[in-house]
Amino acid sequence: MKNSEGSLIRPHPLPDSASCPVVTPLSPSVVYASETPDALDDQYEGRVHGYTYSREGHPNADVVAKRLDAMEGAQGGVVTGSGMGAVTAALLGLLHSGDHVIGGNQLYGRSLRMMKEDLPRLGIATSLADPGDVDDVRAQIRPETRMVLVEVVSNPTLRVADLDGLAALCRDRGILLAVDNTFTTPRAIRPFDHGADIVLHSITKLLAGHSDVMLGYAVARDPALTEKMRVFSVTTGMTPSPFDCWLAERGMLSFDLRFDRSQSTAVALADHLAGLTGVKRVIYPTRADHPDRELATRLLGGQGCNMVSFELDGGRAAANAFTRAAQGLSFAPTLGDVGTTLSHPASSSHRAMTADERAARGMSEGLFRVSVGLEDPSTLKAVFSEAVEAASRAE
Ligand SMILES: *Cc1c(COP(=O)(O)O)cnc(C)c1O
């Protein structure tokens, strides 16, 4: 029996058009049809470019990768289904059993977990060190050390890694320096300009910027290493969804404006918070009282980030009163959204640590991290003033 169109199911009916769409088309197709076996040979042997099966790559992922490549001064980067996918592609795609890797001691929670649990289980030894202290990192180096993984600005205490110092050390010892540039973004720093070998991103955060898509990105300066990460990510199924890539691209179109705006509001909010009774301490990398101010200024060239951390006078009761009063600011464990979000490390990102371990890293019950969004700065200041006042009244 013929189907009601009277044709085969998929006749490839793309309408002709002499003009092209302004918006990148969404290509959800899992498979791509070739004309002949010879044409497929040409594709597989690299004489022509073409897609085959979307786990191996698809146009929407390539569009996002190209944009990030341009931002980071890189080539051929790999887009993964999440930021952790990118971290995993670098660690498991490049390291071997018997290798040793040094991680920054204030890495993203899941990256730390990978260091502590998963890599050792697979025979890859790990150590943690302070990425702001090159001597501390040097002291952890072993003959089998293959990689150092750091973030430029740490969460939530916004300490700054000595990237130039680490790059010199790693170059000298033949160790790969991998930099997770999620917080700082290429708008503030391009790690390849400072000697990094690998750059990683969670696109989920500021780059996509609307908390509606999870994606990551991994690229190495050496194309052979990027290729290893690509093959690993394809084999392990990290390929992103075309729709997520499409959404991310849309977010990235306004990234520069969003970054500049949220960053300048973050500076203003930090100053505002520092003047409020009930705030014990404000942390922002370019503030005069920040321990890494000089390093931050040198590395970020006057830029900062959209994150401000601050400590309330008072403990959990004050923290509860603060979030209750800060209506309209999402108390939610993410960052980089168009709206301002609050995180409370003691009850979320750093809850696995003991209170003593947190105290040693400067994280009390009163500590909040603010991811500054695109609100009007004066509205934001008013909301924070009110919430800090409510916290001061809490018992
Ligand atoms: C969020 C984050 C990640 C992980 O990214 P996902 O997209 O959530 O998997 C890695 N590194 C940093 C610094 C992050 O903030």
Short mmCIF file of C-alpha atoms and ligand atoms in Angstrom, two decimals:
data_model
loop_
_atom_site.label_atom_id
_atom_site.label_comp_id
_atom_site.label_asym_id
_atom_site.label_seq_id
_atom_site.Cartn_x
_atom_site.Cartn_y
_atom_site.Cartn_z
CA MET A 1 0.00 0.00 0.00
CA LYS A 2 1.40 3.43 -0.94
CA ASN A 3 1.78 6.04 1.79
CA SER A 4 -0.59 8.98 1.49
CA GLU A 5 2.07 11.24 -0.12
CA GLY A 6 2.54 8.57 -2.75
CA SER A 7 6.33 8.54 -2.27
CA LEU A 8 9.09 6.96 -0.21
CA ILE A 9 9.23 7.98 3.45
CA ARG A 10 12.30 10.23 3.18
CA PRO A 11 12.69 11.81 -0.24
CA HIS A 12 15.05 14.56 1.13
CA PRO A 13 12.70 17.40 0.14
CA LEU A 14 14.76 20.50 1.05
CA PRO A 15 13.24 23.47 -0.77
CA ASP A 16 15.60 25.48 -2.99
CA SER A 17 16.45 29.01 -1.91
CA ALA A 18 18.83 31.50 -3.47
CA SER A 19 19.00 33.30 -0.11
CA CYS A 20 20.16 31.81 3.16
CA PRO A 21 18.73 31.89 6.69
CA VAL A 22 20.22 34.45 9.10
CA VAL A 23 19.83 32.09 12.06
CA THR A 24 21.82 28.85 12.10
CA PRO A 25 19.41 26.06 11.14
CA LEU A 26 18.82 23.41 13.77
CA SER A 27 19.95 20.02 12.45
CA PRO A 28 18.56 17.27 14.64
CA SER A 29 19.33 14.59 12.06
CA VAL A 30 21.18 11.66 13.63
CA VAL A 31 22.30 10.31 10.27
CA TYR A 32 23.52 11.86 7.04
CA ALA A 33 22.94 10.18 3.72
CA SER A 34 25.74 9.92 1.15
CA GLU A 35 25.36 9.54 -2.58
CA THR A 36 27.63 6.56 -3.24
CA PRO A 37 30.17 4.33 -1.48
CA ASP A 38 32.87 6.31 -3.33
CA ALA A 39 31.52 9.54 -1.85
CA LEU A 40 31.65 7.95 1.59
CA ASP A 41 35.28 6.93 0.97
CA ASP A 42 36.07 10.56 0.12
CA GLN A 43 34.52 11.65 3.38
CA TYR A 44 36.18 9.06 5.62
CA GLU A 45 39.53 9.62 3.96
CA GLY A 46 39.27 13.37 4.48
CA ARG A 47 39.13 14.49 0.84
CA VAL A 48 35.79 16.20 1.49
CA HIS A 49 34.07 17.23 4.68
CA GLY A 50 30.79 15.58 5.55
CA TYR A 51 28.81 14.31 8.50
CA THR A 52 27.87 10.66 8.94
CA TYR A 53 26.34 9.96 12.35
CA SER A 54 25.69 12.71 14.85
CA ARG A 55 27.56 11.10 17.75
CA GLU A 56 30.66 11.66 15.60
CA GLY A 57 29.79 15.32 15.03
CA HIS A 58 27.05 17.54 13.65
CA PRO A 59 26.71 21.07 12.28
CA ASN A 60 25.28 22.68 15.42
CA ALA A 61 28.15 21.43 17.60
CA ASP A 62 30.67 22.59 15.02
CA VAL A 63 29.15 26.07 14.91
CA VAL A 64 29.51 26.41 18.70
CA ALA A 65 33.04 24.99 18.60
CA LYS A 66 34.11 27.45 15.90
CA ARG A 67 32.82 30.41 17.89
CA LEU A 68 34.64 29.28 21.03
CA ASP A 69 37.77 28.50 19.02
CA ALA A 70 37.76 32.10 17.82
CA MET A 71 37.27 33.43 21.34
CA GLU A 72 40.07 31.32 22.82
CA GLY A 73 42.47 31.64 19.91
CA ALA A 74 42.18 27.89 19.36
CA GLN A 75 41.39 25.48 16.57
CA GLY A 76 39.20 22.42 16.24
CA GLY A 77 37.81 22.37 19.79
CA VAL A 78 35.44 19.64 20.93
CA VAL A 79 31.97 20.39 22.27
CA THR A 80 30.76 17.94 24.92
CA GLY A 81 27.40 17.32 26.56
CA SER A 82 28.43 19.14 29.76
CA GLY A 83 31.36 20.94 31.33
CA MET A 84 32.22 17.80 33.26
CA GLY A 85 32.31 16.00 29.93
CA ALA A 86 35.07 18.38 28.87
CA VAL A 87 37.02 17.88 32.12
CA THR A 88 36.63 14.12 31.69
CA ALA A 89 37.75 14.25 28.06
CA ALA A 90 40.96 15.98 29.12
CA LEU A 91 41.71 13.69 32.06
CA LEU A 92 40.61 10.31 30.77
CA GLY A 93 41.19 11.02 27.10
CA LEU A 94 44.83 12.02 27.62
CA LEU A 95 46.11 10.29 30.76
CA HIS A 96 47.16 6.67 31.19
CA SER A 97 47.14 4.30 34.11
CA GLY A 98 50.35 4.97 36.06
CA ASP A 99 50.31 8.70 35.32
CA HIS A 100 50.05 11.33 38.04
CA VAL A 101 48.01 14.54 37.86
CA ILE A 102 48.04 17.59 40.13
CA GLY A 103 44.75 19.43 40.63
CA GLY A 104 44.12 22.87 42.08
CA ASN A 105 42.91 22.44 45.65
CA GLN A 106 39.85 24.62 45.01
CA LEU A 107 38.64 23.00 41.79
CA TYR A 108 34.95 22.71 40.94
CA GLY A 109 33.34 20.12 43.23
CA ARG A 110 32.87 17.40 40.63
CA SER A 111 36.38 17.91 39.26
CA LEU A 112 37.68 17.44 42.80
CA ARG A 113 35.61 14.29 43.12
CA MET A 114 37.15 12.99 39.91
CA MET A 115 40.59 13.67 41.41
CA LYS A 116 39.81 11.97 44.68
CA GLU A 117 37.65 9.01 43.58
CA ASP A 118 37.60 8.18 39.90
CA LEU A 119 41.16 8.74 38.71
CA PRO A 120 42.75 6.72 41.55
CA ARG A 121 40.24 3.91 40.88
CA LEU A 122 41.56 3.77 37.31
CA GLY A 123 45.21 3.77 38.34
CA ILE A 124 45.89 7.49 37.83
CA ALA A 125 47.45 9.00 40.96
CA THR A 126 46.40 12.50 42.01
CA SER A 127 47.55 15.27 44.32
CA LEU A 128 46.08 18.65 45.14
CA ALA A 129 48.04 21.87 45.46
CA ASP A 130 47.46 25.61 45.77
CA PRO A 131 47.46 26.96 42.19
CA GLY A 132 48.34 30.43 43.45
CA ASP A 133 51.61 29.07 44.88
CA VAL A 134 53.97 27.68 42.23
CA ASP A 135 56.29 26.27 44.91
CA ASP A 136 53.43 24.24 46.37
CA VAL A 137 52.65 22.80 42.94
CA ARG A 138 56.35 22.13 42.27
CA ALA A 139 56.61 20.22 45.53
CA GLN A 140 53.91 17.79 44.35
CA ILE A 141 55.60 16.94 41.04
CA ARG A 142 56.67 13.31 40.59
CA PRO A 143 58.55 11.70 37.70
CA GLU A 144 55.21 10.39 36.36
CA THR A 145 53.33 13.73 36.62
CA ARG A 146 51.68 14.35 33.25
CA MET A 147 49.16 17.13 33.87
CA VAL A 148 48.30 20.06 36.12
CA LEU A 149 44.61 21.10 36.12
CA VAL A 150 43.61 24.47 37.55
CA GLU A 151 40.88 27.10 37.41
CA VAL A 152 41.89 30.73 36.99
CA VAL A 153 39.61 32.04 39.73
CA SER A 154 38.46 29.62 42.40
CA ASN A 155 35.00 29.00 43.79
CA PRO A 156 33.81 30.43 46.15
CA THR A 157 36.73 32.35 47.64
CA LEU A 158 37.88 33.77 44.27
CA ARG A 159 41.57 33.05 44.74
CA VAL A 160 43.65 33.48 41.60
CA ALA A 161 45.99 30.92 40.00
CA ASP A 162 49.50 32.01 39.04
CA LEU A 163 49.02 30.93 35.43
CA ASP A 164 52.28 32.37 34.08
CA GLY A 165 54.28 30.80 36.90
CA LEU A 166 52.53 27.45 36.46
CA ALA A 167 53.02 27.55 32.69
CA ALA A 168 56.76 28.15 33.11
CA LEU A 169 57.02 25.29 35.60
CA CYS A 170 55.00 22.90 33.43
CA ARG A 171 56.94 23.79 30.28
CA ASP A 172 60.20 23.20 32.10
CA ARG A 173 59.08 19.76 33.33
CA GLY A 174 57.23 18.60 30.20
CA ILE A 175 53.86 18.61 31.98
CA LEU A 176 50.56 19.60 30.34
CA LEU A 177 48.85 22.62 31.88
CA ALA A 178 45.05 22.36 31.62
CA VAL A 179 43.01 25.43 32.52
CA ASP A 180 39.28 25.43 33.25
CA ASN A 181 38.34 28.94 32.09
CA THR A 182 34.64 28.75 33.02
CA PHE A 183 34.58 31.53 35.62
CA THR A 184 36.83 33.99 33.85
CA THR A 185 35.86 33.26 30.23
CA PRO A 186 37.96 34.34 27.23
CA ARG A 187 36.57 37.85 27.73
CA ALA A 188 38.83 38.24 30.79
CA ILE A 189 41.68 35.87 29.91
CA ARG A 190 42.81 33.56 27.13
CA PRO A 191 44.82 30.83 28.85
CA PHE A 192 46.70 29.94 25.64
CA ASP A 193 48.21 33.46 25.72
CA HIS A 194 49.64 32.52 29.14
CA GLY A 195 51.17 29.21 28.15
CA ALA A 196 48.30 26.80 28.85
CA ASP A 197 48.25 23.57 26.81
CA ILE A 198 44.57 22.74 27.25
CA VAL A 199 41.53 24.97 27.78
CA LEU A 200 38.24 23.69 29.19
CA HIS A 201 34.83 25.28 29.59
CA SER A 202 31.45 24.68 31.02
CA ILE A 203 29.44 26.46 28.33
CA THR A 204 26.47 25.91 30.65
CA LYS A 205 27.48 28.96 32.67
CA LEU A 206 28.24 32.43 31.30
CA LEU A 207 28.80 31.51 27.67
CA ALA A 208 25.30 30.11 27.08
CA GLY A 209 24.09 32.27 29.94
CA HIS A 210 20.42 31.41 30.31
CA SER A 211 20.45 28.27 32.51
CA ASP A 212 18.63 26.26 29.88
CA VAL A 213 21.43 24.21 28.34
CA MET A 214 24.37 22.07 29.54
CA LEU A 215 27.46 21.88 27.36
CA GLY A 216 31.22 21.82 27.63
CA TYR A 217 34.23 22.53 25.44
CA ALA A 218 37.75 21.12 25.39
CA VAL A 219 40.66 22.09 23.18
CA ALA A 220 44.43 21.65 23.23
CA ARG A 221 47.09 23.76 21.59
CA ASP A 222 48.47 20.58 20.01
CA PRO A 223 45.91 19.29 17.45
CA ALA A 224 46.96 15.70 18.16
CA LEU A 225 45.83 16.08 21.77
CA THR A 226 42.54 17.69 20.71
CA GLU A 227 42.01 14.74 18.38
CA LYS A 228 42.52 12.30 21.29
CA MET A 229 39.93 14.18 23.34
CA ARG A 230 37.55 14.16 20.37
CA VAL A 231 37.89 10.42 19.81
CA PHE A 232 37.44 9.74 23.53
CA SER A 233 34.35 11.92 23.72
CA VAL A 234 32.81 10.24 20.66
CA THR A 235 33.59 6.75 21.98
CA THR A 236 32.17 7.49 25.42
CA GLY A 237 29.06 9.18 24.04
CA MET A 238 29.63 12.74 25.26
CA THR A 239 28.24 14.22 22.06
CA PRO A 240 25.92 17.15 22.73
CA SER A 241 22.37 17.46 21.49
CA PRO A 242 21.97 19.68 18.41
CA PHE A 243 19.20 21.63 20.14
CA ASP A 244 21.45 22.38 23.13
CA CYS A 245 24.15 23.60 20.75
CA TRP A 246 21.62 25.71 18.91
CA LEU A 247 20.48 27.32 22.17
CA ALA A 248 24.05 27.83 23.31
CA GLU A 249 24.94 29.59 20.09
CA ARG A 250 22.01 31.90 20.56
CA GLY A 251 23.24 32.69 24.08
CA MET A 252 26.80 33.22 22.92
CA LEU A 253 25.70 35.94 20.51
CA SER A 254 25.11 38.25 23.48
CA PHE A 255 27.92 36.90 25.66
CA ASP A 256 30.26 39.91 25.45
CA LEU A 257 27.55 42.37 26.41
CA ARG A 258 26.34 40.15 29.25
CA PHE A 259 29.84 39.62 30.58
CA ASP A 260 30.74 43.32 30.57
CA ARG A 261 27.50 44.33 32.17
CA SER A 262 27.45 41.69 34.91
CA GLN A 263 31.10 42.30 35.63
CA SER A 264 30.73 46.04 36.10
CA THR A 265 27.66 45.44 38.28
CA ALA A 266 29.69 42.91 40.30
CA VAL A 267 32.33 45.57 41.04
CA ALA A 268 29.63 48.01 42.12
CA LEU A 269 27.85 45.40 44.23
CA ALA A 270 31.11 44.42 45.95
CA ASP A 271 31.69 48.06 46.93
CA HIS A 272 28.10 48.38 48.08
CA LEU A 273 28.24 45.22 50.21
CA ALA A 274 31.51 46.37 51.81
CA GLY A 275 29.69 49.43 53.14
CA LEU A 276 26.81 47.52 54.77
CA THR A 277 26.57 46.85 58.50
CA GLY A 278 26.19 43.11 58.93
CA VAL A 279 28.71 42.22 56.20
CA LYS A 280 31.96 40.97 57.71
CA ARG A 281 33.98 40.56 54.51
CA VAL A 282 33.66 41.03 50.76
CA ILE A 283 35.70 39.04 48.28
CA TYR A 284 36.34 40.29 44.76
CA PRO A 285 39.63 39.70 42.92
CA THR A 286 40.38 43.31 42.02
CA ARG A 287 39.42 44.85 45.38
CA ALA A 288 42.24 46.49 47.34
CA ASP A 289 41.84 44.01 50.24
CA HIS A 290 41.97 40.86 48.08
CA PRO A 291 45.10 38.77 48.74
CA ASP A 292 45.62 38.12 45.00
CA ARG A 293 44.80 41.59 43.75
CA GLU A 294 48.14 42.14 42.03
CA LEU A 295 48.03 38.77 40.30
CA ALA A 296 44.37 39.29 39.31
CA THR A 297 45.12 42.70 37.86
CA ARG A 298 48.10 41.39 35.92
CA LEU A 299 46.34 38.29 34.57
CA LEU A 300 42.89 39.70 33.91
CA GLY A 301 44.06 43.06 32.62
CA GLY A 302 41.59 45.12 34.64
CA GLN A 303 38.73 42.69 34.11
CA GLY A 304 37.34 40.66 36.98
CA CYS A 305 34.49 38.20 36.89
CA ASN A 306 30.78 38.29 37.56
CA MET A 307 31.17 36.61 40.93
CA VAL A 308 31.26 38.33 44.29
CA SER A 309 31.50 36.46 47.56
CA PHE A 310 30.73 37.93 50.96
CA GLU A 311 30.44 36.86 54.53
CA LEU A 312 27.59 37.81 56.82
CA ASP A 313 28.18 38.51 60.48
CA GLY A 314 26.43 35.53 62.02
CA GLY A 315 25.91 31.88 61.24
CA ARG A 316 23.23 29.67 59.70
CA ALA A 317 20.34 31.69 61.19
CA ALA A 318 21.63 34.83 59.48
CA ALA A 319 22.13 32.87 56.23
CA ASN A 320 18.55 31.56 56.36
CA ALA A 321 17.18 35.04 57.05
CA PHE A 322 19.24 36.44 54.20
CA THR A 323 17.95 34.04 51.52
CA ARG A 324 14.39 34.37 52.84
CA ALA A 325 14.60 38.15 52.53
CA ALA A 326 16.41 38.16 49.18
CA GLN A 327 13.20 37.58 47.27
CA GLY A 328 13.66 37.39 43.54
CA LEU A 329 17.30 36.31 43.69
CA SER A 330 17.37 32.60 42.98
CA PHE A 331 19.07 30.66 45.75
CA ALA A 332 20.29 28.07 43.29
CA PRO A 333 23.56 26.21 42.74
CA THR A 334 24.69 27.60 39.41
CA LEU A 335 26.32 30.70 38.00
CA GLY A 336 26.39 32.82 34.91
CA ASP A 337 22.63 33.14 34.45
CA VAL A 338 21.02 36.35 33.15
CA GLY A 339 19.48 36.66 36.61
CA THR A 340 21.51 37.03 39.80
CA THR A 341 21.84 33.78 41.74
CA LEU A 342 23.07 33.06 45.25
CA SER A 343 24.94 30.05 46.45
CA HIS A 344 25.73 29.06 50.01
CA PRO A 345 28.80 26.79 49.90
CA ALA A 346 28.33 25.35 53.40
CA SER A 347 24.96 23.82 52.48
CA SER A 348 25.61 23.05 48.82
CA SER A 349 28.86 22.93 46.85
CA HIS A 350 31.09 22.33 49.88
CA ARG A 351 28.74 20.41 52.14
CA ALA A 352 30.82 17.23 51.88
CA MET A 353 33.63 18.95 53.79
CA THR A 354 33.66 19.15 57.57
CA ALA A 355 33.12 22.58 59.14
CA ASP A 356 36.84 22.59 60.05
CA GLU A 357 37.89 21.85 56.46
CA ARG A 358 35.64 24.65 55.25
CA ALA A 359 36.97 27.02 57.90
CA ALA A 360 40.53 26.28 56.74
CA ARG A 361 39.47 27.45 53.27
CA GLY A 362 37.70 30.56 54.53
CA MET A 363 34.14 29.28 54.14
CA SER A 364 31.95 29.97 57.14
CA GLU A 365 28.19 29.50 57.53
CA GLY A 366 27.81 33.18 56.70
CA LEU A 367 29.59 32.94 53.33
CA PHE A 368 27.60 33.48 50.14
CA ARG A 369 28.69 33.54 46.54
CA VAL A 370 26.77 35.82 44.24
CA SER A 371 26.67 35.28 40.48
CA VAL A 372 25.74 38.74 39.30
CA GLY A 373 23.22 38.92 36.47
CA LEU A 374 21.86 41.67 34.29
CA GLU A 375 19.58 43.46 36.74
CA ASP A 376 19.74 47.18 37.15
CA PRO A 377 22.59 47.80 39.64
CA SER A 378 20.52 50.06 41.89
CA THR A 379 17.71 47.49 42.13
CA LEU A 380 20.24 44.85 43.04
CA LYS A 381 21.87 47.04 45.71
CA ALA A 382 18.48 47.73 47.29
CA VAL A 383 17.61 44.03 47.44
CA PHE A 384 20.97 43.19 49.05
CA SER A 385 20.70 46.04 51.57
CA GLU A 386 17.31 44.79 52.69
CA ALA A 387 18.38 41.14 52.90
CA VAL A 388 21.57 41.94 54.83
CA GLU A 389 19.52 43.99 57.25
CA ALA A 390 17.11 41.06 57.71
CA ALA A 391 20.11 38.80 58.35
CA SER A 392 21.47 41.20 61.00
CA ARG A 393 18.18 40.95 62.90
CA ALA A 394 18.23 37.11 62.88
CA GLU A 395 19.16 35.30 66.04
C1 LIG B 1 29.90 24.16 36.34
C2 LIG B 1 31.36 23.97 36.23
C3 LIG B 1 31.89 22.81 35.67
C4 LIG B 1 31.01 21.68 35.19
O1 LIG B 1 30.18 22.07 34.15
P1 LIG B 1 28.76 21.37 33.87
O2 LIG B 1 28.34 21.99 32.59
O3 LIG B 1 27.87 21.69 35.03
O4 LIG B 1 29.02 19.91 33.77
C5 LIG B 1 33.26 22.68 35.57
N1 LIG B 1 34.08 23.66 36.01
C6 LIG B 1 33.60 24.79 36.55
C7 LIG B 1 34.56 25.83 37.01
C8 LIG B 1 32.23 24.99 36.67
O5 LIG B 1 31.77 26.12 37.24
#
